[in-house]
CSV table of C-alpha atoms in Angstrom, one decimal:
chain,number,residue,atom,x,y,z
A,9,MET,CA,-13.3,1.4,25.4
A,10,ILE,CA,-15.1,-0.9,22.8
A,11,GLU,CA,-14.2,-0.6,19.1
A,12,ARG,CA,-17.0,-0.5,16.6
A,13,THR,CA,-15.1,-2.4,13.8
A,14,ARG,CA,-11.8,-3.7,13.4
A,15,SER,CA,-9.9,-5.9,10.9
A,16,PRO,CA,-8.9,-9.5,12.4
A,17,ALA,CA,-5.8,-9.2,10.2
A,18,SER,CA,-4.9,-6.0,11.8
A,19,ASP,CA,-5.4,-7.4,15.4
A,20,SER,CA,-3.1,-10.4,14.5
A,21,VAL,CA,-0.5,-8.1,13.2
A,22,ARG,CA,-0.7,-5.7,16.2
A,23,ARG,CA,-0.6,-8.6,18.8
A,24,LYS,CA,2.6,-10.0,17.1
A,25,ALA,CA,4.0,-6.5,17.0
A,26,ARG,CA,3.3,-5.6,20.7
A,27,THR,CA,4.7,-9.0,21.8
A,28,LEU,CA,8.1,-8.3,19.7
A,29,ALA,CA,8.2,-4.6,21.0
A,30,MET,CA,7.8,-5.7,24.7
A,31,LEU,CA,10.5,-8.5,24.3
A,32,ALA,CA,12.8,-6.0,22.7
A,33,ALA,CA,12.1,-3.5,25.4
A,34,CYS,CA,12.6,-5.9,28.3
A,35,CYS,CA,16.0,-7.1,26.7
A,36,LEU,CA,17.3,-3.6,26.1
A,37,PRO,CA,20.4,-2.9,28.4
A,38,GLY,CA,19.8,-0.1,30.6
A,39,ALA,CA,16.0,0.2,29.9
A,40,GLY,CA,14.4,2.9,32.2
A,41,PRO,CA,12.8,6.3,32.2
A,42,ASN,CA,15.9,7.9,30.6
A,43,ALA,CA,16.0,5.3,27.7
A,44,GLN,CA,12.6,6.0,26.1
A,45,PRO,CA,13.7,7.2,22.8
A,46,ALA,CA,16.0,4.0,22.4
A,47,ASN,CA,12.9,2.0,23.5
A,48,ASP,CA,10.8,3.7,21.0
A,49,ALA,CA,13.4,2.8,18.3
A,50,THR,CA,13.5,-0.8,19.4
A,51,SER,CA,9.9,-1.2,19.4
A,52,LEU,CA,9.4,0.5,15.9
A,53,ARG,CA,11.8,-1.9,14.4
A,54,ALA,CA,10.2,-4.8,16.1
A,55,ILE,CA,7.0,-3.7,14.4
A,56,TYR,CA,8.9,-3.6,11.0
A,57,ARG,CA,9.9,-7.1,11.5
A,58,ALA,CA,6.3,-8.3,12.5
A,59,LEU,CA,4.9,-6.4,9.4
A,60,THR,CA,7.4,-7.5,7.0
A,61,PRO,CA,5.0,-10.0,5.2
A,62,GLN,CA,2.3,-7.4,4.8
A,63,LEU,CA,4.9,-4.7,3.7
A,64,ASP,CA,6.2,-7.1,0.9
A,65,HIS,CA,2.8,-8.4,-0.3
A,66,ASN,CA,-0.1,-6.0,-0.7
A,67,ALA,CA,-2.2,-4.1,-3.0
A,68,PHE,CA,-0.6,-0.8,-2.6
A,69,HIS,CA,2.3,-1.2,-5.1
A,70,ARG,CA,4.8,0.2,-2.3
A,71,ARG,CA,6.0,-1.3,1.0
A,72,LEU,CA,3.1,0.0,3.0
A,73,TYR,CA,0.6,-1.1,5.6
A,74,LEU,CA,-2.5,0.8,6.3
A,75,GLY,CA,-5.0,0.4,9.1
A,76,SER,CA,-7.9,2.2,11.0
A,77,ARG,CA,-9.8,2.0,14.2
A,78,GLU,CA,-13.2,3.6,15.1
A,79,TYR,CA,-14.2,4.1,18.6
A,80,PRO,CA,-17.3,5.9,20.1
A,81,SER,CA,-15.6,9.4,20.3
A,82,THR,CA,-12.3,9.0,18.2
A,83,VAL,CA,-11.3,7.7,14.8
A,84,THR,CA,-7.7,6.9,13.9
A,85,GLY,CA,-5.9,6.0,10.7
A,86,GLU,CA,-2.1,4.8,10.6
A,87,ILE,CA,0.2,3.9,8.1
A,88,TYR,CA,3.7,2.0,8.4
A,89,ALA,CA,5.9,2.3,5.2
A,90,VAL,CA,9.5,1.7,4.1
A,91,VAL,CA,10.8,4.8,2.2
A,92,ASP,CA,13.9,4.5,0.0
A,93,TYR,CA,15.6,7.5,1.5
A,94,PRO,CA,18.4,7.6,4.2
A,95,PHE,CA,17.2,8.2,7.7
A,96,VAL,CA,19.1,11.7,7.8
A,97,THR,CA,17.3,12.7,4.7
A,98,VAL,CA,13.9,11.9,6.3
A,99,ARG,CA,14.9,13.5,9.7
A,100,ASP,CA,16.2,16.7,8.1
A,101,ALA,CA,12.8,17.0,6.1
A,102,LEU,CA,10.5,16.5,9.1
A,103,ASP,CA,12.4,17.1,12.3
A,104,ALA,CA,15.2,19.7,11.5
A,105,PRO,CA,15.2,22.2,14.3
A,106,SER,CA,15.4,25.2,12.1
A,107,GLN,CA,13.3,24.2,9.1
A,108,ALA,CA,10.8,21.6,10.3
A,109,LEU,CA,7.8,24.3,10.6
A,110,ALA,CA,8.3,25.6,7.1
A,111,ASN,CA,9.0,22.1,5.7
A,112,TRP,CA,5.7,20.9,7.2
A,113,CYS,CA,3.8,23.7,5.5
A,114,ASP,CA,5.2,22.5,2.3
A,115,VAL,CA,4.2,19.0,3.0
A,116,LEU,CA,0.5,19.8,4.3
A,117,ILE,CA,-0.2,22.1,1.2
A,118,LEU,CA,0.0,19.1,-1.0
A,119,HIS,CA,-3.2,17.8,0.5
A,120,PRO,CA,-6.2,19.0,-1.7
A,121,ASN,CA,-8.3,20.0,1.3
A,122,ILE,CA,-5.3,22.1,2.8
A,123,LYS,CA,-5.8,25.7,1.5
A,124,TYR,CA,-3.3,27.5,3.5
A,125,CYS,CA,-0.4,27.0,6.0
A,126,HIS,CA,1.7,29.5,7.8
A,127,ALA,CA,4.6,28.5,10.1
A,128,SER,CA,5.4,30.6,13.2
A,129,ASP,CA,8.3,29.8,15.4
A,130,SER,CA,8.6,33.3,17.1
A,131,SER,CA,9.2,33.2,21.0
A,132,GLY,CA,9.2,29.3,20.8
A,133,ASP,CA,5.5,29.4,19.6
A,134,ASN,CA,6.1,26.4,17.1
A,135,THR,CA,2.6,26.8,15.6
A,136,LEU,CA,1.2,26.0,12.2
A,137,THR,CA,-1.8,27.9,11.1
A,138,VAL,CA,-3.8,25.7,8.7
A,139,ASN,CA,-6.9,26.5,6.6
A,140,VAL,CA,-9.0,23.4,5.7
A,141,SER,CA,-11.8,23.1,3.2
A,142,LYS,CA,-14.5,20.4,2.9
A,143,LYS,CA,-14.1,20.6,-0.8
A,144,GLU,CA,-11.2,19.5,-3.2
A,145,ALA,CA,-11.5,22.7,-5.2
A,146,ALA,CA,-10.2,26.4,-5.3
A,147,GLU,CA,-11.9,28.3,-2.4
A,148,ALA,CA,-11.5,31.6,-0.7
A,149,LEU,CA,-9.9,31.6,2.7
A,150,ASP,CA,-12.8,33.0,4.6
A,151,ALA,CA,-14.9,30.1,3.5
A,152,THR,CA,-12.4,27.6,5.2
A,153,TYR,CA,-11.9,26.5,8.7
A,154,ARG,CA,-8.7,27.7,10.4
A,155,MET,CA,-6.8,25.4,12.6
A,156,GLN,CA,-3.8,25.8,15.0
A,157,PHE,CA,-1.4,23.0,15.0
A,158,ARG,CA,1.3,22.9,17.8
A,159,TYR,CA,4.6,21.3,16.5
A,160,ASP,CA,6.4,19.1,19.2
A,161,ALA,CA,9.6,17.3,18.6
A,162,ALA,CA,8.5,14.6,20.9
A,163,ALA,CA,11.7,12.2,20.9
A,164,ALA,CA,15.0,11.7,19.3
A,165,SER,CA,18.1,9.4,19.5
A,166,PRO,CA,20.5,8.1,17.1
A,167,GLY,CA,18.7,6.7,14.0
A,168,TYR,CA,15.3,7.6,15.5
A,169,PHE,CA,12.8,10.6,15.8
A,170,LYS,CA,9.1,11.3,16.6
A,171,ILE,CA,7.3,14.6,16.1
A,172,ASN,CA,3.6,15.3,16.8
A,173,LEU,CA,1.1,18.1,15.4
A,174,ARG,CA,-1.6,18.8,17.7
A,175,ALA,CA,-4.7,21.0,17.3
A,176,ASP,CA,-7.5,21.4,19.9
A,177,ARG,CA,-10.3,21.9,17.4
A,178,GLY,CA,-11.2,21.2,13.9
A,179,PRO,CA,-14.0,21.6,11.4
A,180,LEU,CA,-17.5,19.9,11.9
A,181,ASN,CA,-17.2,20.1,15.8
A,182,THR,CA,-14.3,17.8,15.9
A,183,ARG,CA,-11.5,18.1,18.4
A,184,ASP,CA,-8.0,16.7,19.7
A,185,TYR,CA,-6.4,16.4,16.3
A,186,ARG,CA,-3.1,14.6,16.1
A,187,VAL,CA,-0.6,14.1,13.2
A,188,SER,CA,2.3,12.0,14.5
A,189,VAL,CA,5.3,10.7,12.6
A,190,GLU,CA,8.1,8.5,13.9
A,191,ALA,CA,10.9,7.2,12.1
A,192,VAL,CA,13.7,4.7,12.4
A,193,SER,CA,16.7,3.9,10.2
A,194,LEU,CA,16.8,0.6,8.5
A,195,GLY,CA,20.3,1.0,7.2
A,196,ARG,CA,22.2,3.3,4.8
A,197,ASP,CA,19.3,3.9,2.0
A,198,ARG,CA,15.9,2.9,3.9
A,199,THR,CA,13.7,4.3,6.7
A,200,PHE,CA,10.8,2.8,8.4
A,201,LEU,CA,8.2,5.4,8.9
A,202,HIS,CA,4.9,5.5,11.1
A,203,LEU,CA,2.2,7.9,10.4
A,204,ILE,CA,-0.8,8.3,12.7
A,205,TYR,CA,-3.8,10.7,11.9
A,206,THR,CA,-6.5,10.8,14.6
A,207,TYR,CA,-9.1,13.0,16.0
A,208,GLY,CA,-12.1,13.2,18.3
A,209,TYR,CA,-15.8,14.1,18.5
A,210,GLY,CA,-18.6,14.5,20.6
A,211,MET,CA,-22.4,13.9,19.8
A,212,LEU,CA,-22.6,17.1,17.7
A,213,GLY,CA,-19.4,16.2,15.9
A,214,ARG,CA,-20.6,12.8,15.1
A,215,LEU,CA,-23.8,14.2,13.7
A,216,ALA,CA,-21.9,16.8,11.6
A,217,ILE,CA,-19.5,14.2,10.1
A,218,LYS,CA,-22.5,12.0,9.4
A,219,GLY,CA,-24.0,14.9,7.4
A,220,TYR,CA,-20.6,15.5,5.6
A,221,LEU,CA,-20.4,11.8,4.6
A,222,ALA,CA,-24.0,11.8,3.3
A,223,THR,CA,-23.3,14.8,1.1
A,224,PHE,CA,-19.8,15.8,0.1
A,225,ASP,CA,-18.3,12.4,0.8
A,226,ARG,CA,-21.4,10.2,-0.5
A,227,GLY,CA,-20.4,6.9,-1.9
A,228,LYS,CA,-16.6,7.3,-1.0
A,229,VAL,CA,-14.6,4.3,0.4
A,230,GLY,CA,-11.4,3.6,2.3
A,231,PHE,CA,-8.7,0.9,1.7
A,232,THR,CA,-9.5,-1.9,4.1
A,233,ARG,CA,-11.5,-4.7,2.9
A,234,VAL,CA,-14.6,-5.6,4.9
A,235,ALA,CA,-16.9,-8.7,4.5
A,236,ASN,CA,-20.3,-8.0,3.1
A,237,PRO,CA,-22.8,-10.9,3.6
A,238,SER,CA,-25.0,-9.7,0.7
A,239,ALA,CA,-22.1,-9.5,-1.9
A,240,GLU,CA,-19.8,-12.3,-3.4
A,241,GLN,CA,-16.7,-10.3,-2.7
A,242,ALA,CA,-15.6,-8.2,0.3
A,243,GLY,CA,-16.2,-4.5,-0.2
A,244,TYR,CA,-14.2,-1.5,1.1
A,245,VAL,CA,-14.8,0.2,4.5
A,246,ASP,CA,-16.8,3.4,4.3
A,247,GLY,CA,-18.2,5.9,6.6
A,248,MET,CA,-15.8,7.3,9.3
A,249,ARG,CA,-13.0,4.7,8.8
A,250,GLY,CA,-13.1,5.2,5.1
A,251,LEU,CA,-12.7,8.9,5.6
A,252,VAL,CA,-9.9,8.6,8.0
A,253,GLU,CA,-8.2,6.1,5.8
A,254,ARG,CA,-8.4,8.4,2.6
A,255,ASN,CA,-6.8,11.4,4.7
A,256,THR,CA,-4.2,9.3,6.3
A,257,MET,CA,-3.1,8.1,2.9
A,258,ARG,CA,-3.1,11.6,1.5
A,259,TYR,CA,-0.9,13.0,4.2
A,260,TYR,CA,1.4,9.9,3.7
A,261,LEU,CA,1.7,10.7,0.0
A,262,ALA,CA,2.5,14.2,0.8
A,263,ILE,CA,5.4,13.2,2.9
A,264,GLU,CA,6.7,10.8,0.1
A,265,ALA,CA,6.1,13.5,-2.5
A,266,TYR,CA,8.0,16.0,-0.5
A,267,LEU,CA,11.0,13.7,0.1
A,268,GLY,CA,10.8,12.8,-3.8
A,269,ALA,CA,11.6,16.3,-5.0
A,270,PRO,CA,15.2,16.8,-6.0
A,271,ALA,CA,17.3,19.9,-4.9
A,272,GLY,CA,16.5,22.8,-7.1
A,273,ARG,CA,14.8,26.1,-7.6
A,274,PRO,CA,11.8,26.4,-5.2
A,275,ASP,CA,9.4,26.8,-8.2
A,276,THR,CA,10.8,23.7,-9.7
A,277,ARG,CA,10.7,21.6,-6.5
A,278,LEU,CA,7.1,22.6,-5.8
A,279,GLU,CA,6.1,21.6,-9.5
A,280,GLN,CA,7.9,18.2,-8.7
A,281,ARG,CA,6.2,17.8,-5.4
A,282,LEU,CA,2.8,18.4,-6.9
A,283,SER,CA,3.2,16.1,-9.8
A,284,ASN,CA,4.6,13.4,-7.5
A,285,TRP,CA,1.6,13.5,-5.2
A,286,PHE,CA,-1.0,13.6,-7.9
A,287,SER,CA,0.8,10.7,-9.7
A,288,ALA,CA,0.8,8.7,-6.5
A,289,SER,CA,-2.9,9.5,-5.6
A,290,GLU,CA,-4.1,8.4,-9.0
A,291,GLN,CA,-2.6,4.9,-8.1
A,292,TYR,CA,-5.6,4.8,-5.7
A,293,SER,CA,-8.2,6.6,-7.9
A,294,LEU,CA,-11.1,4.6,-6.4
A,295,GLN,CA,-10.6,6.1,-3.1
A,296,LEU,CA,-8.7,9.4,-3.8
A,297,HIS,CA,-9.6,10.8,-7.1
A,298,GLU,CA,-11.4,14.2,-6.7
A,299,ILE,CA,-9.9,16.4,-9.4
A,300,ASP,CA,-8.0,16.2,-12.7
A,301,ARG,CA,-4.1,16.9,-12.8
A,302,ARG,CA,-4.4,20.2,-14.6
A,303,ASP,CA,-6.9,21.6,-12.1
A,304,TYR,CA,-5.0,20.2,-9.2
A,305,MET,CA,-1.7,21.6,-10.3
A,306,GLN,CA,-3.2,25.1,-11.1
A,307,MET,CA,-5.0,25.1,-7.8
A,308,LYS,CA,-2.2,24.3,-5.6
A,309,GLN,CA,0.3,26.8,-7.4
A,310,GLU,CA,-2.2,29.6,-6.6
A,311,GLU,CA,-2.6,28.4,-3.1
A,312,TYR,CA,1.1,28.1,-2.5
A,313,SER,CA,1.6,31.7,-3.9
A,314,ARG,CA,-1.3,33.0,-1.6
A,315,GLN,CA,0.4,31.4,1.5
A,316,ARG,CA,3.7,33.1,0.7
A,317,THR,CA,2.3,36.5,0.7
A,318,LYS,CA,-0.3,36.7,3.4
C-alpha cells in the first residue's frame, strides 16, 4: 500500500525505532509466542529511547511526539508521550478490570464532539455506546451519530498494558475505527504512553469527508509542518491528516486531563477534568480552538448529566 504523504522526520524516527525494537526483541530471553507482552513492553521502551530527542525538544510544551499517515483507504494519527504519573495510576485509570469502561466514558466525554457515552459490561459485553457530533456545540442526541465501541484488554505484563477500542462503523460512511493505548513504566513516577487513532473509508466515505472538510472543517490545520513551495515558511498539514491529528491530540489531552484530576467528589473531579482539558487545548489554539471556556464547561456539564440519566 502506498502512502500519499509522509514526514521524512517521522520516517527516520520510525526506522530507528523499529531497528531498536527488533534488536530488543531478538535479545529478549525466552522470546516466543508466550512472551508477546514482554516483547511489546521492550519494543515500546526501545521507541522511547529512539524518540527521546523529539520528546525533549519540540513545540508542544510537553514531552510529546505526534505523527500521522494517510493511505488510500485509511488515515491514522498517533502520539507518543511521557506522562508524569506512576504506571499503576495510568493502568488503574485506563485498564482496571472493574472500572475501565466507566473510566473511558469519563475520558471520552471531554472531547468536544463526543456528546454521550454509556458503558455496558453485562454478560461480558464490554461495549461503549458513544454519540458523536459534527459540531463542537450543544446538540440533541437524535441529531448525532451513535457508535458502538468494543473494549478489549489486549495485553498486560508487569509494567505494561495495551487496550483497544474498536467500532465497525462511524459517521460520514467511515468504518473500522480503532483507539489503541499502550503504556510502559519508566520508573517510579513516569509512564511512556502510545495512543493510536485510526479509521477507514471507501469511495463514498472519502467523498463525505471531503465535503465535511470543505464546510465544517474549512481552513483548519493539523500539527505537522509540511513544505509549501509557494510560501517562505513551511505550513501545517491540512485535509484528512490535519483532521486526524487534531482528534488524536484531543483524545490524548482527554487522557491527560483525566489523569490530572485529584481524588474528591465526582462533581469536583469533573470540573477539574473539564478545566484541565480546555486549558491544555488552548495551548494549541490554532488547531483546536472551537468554543470559549464558559460555553465548553456548560456544554460538558449538561452532557455529563445527560449521560448519567439516560
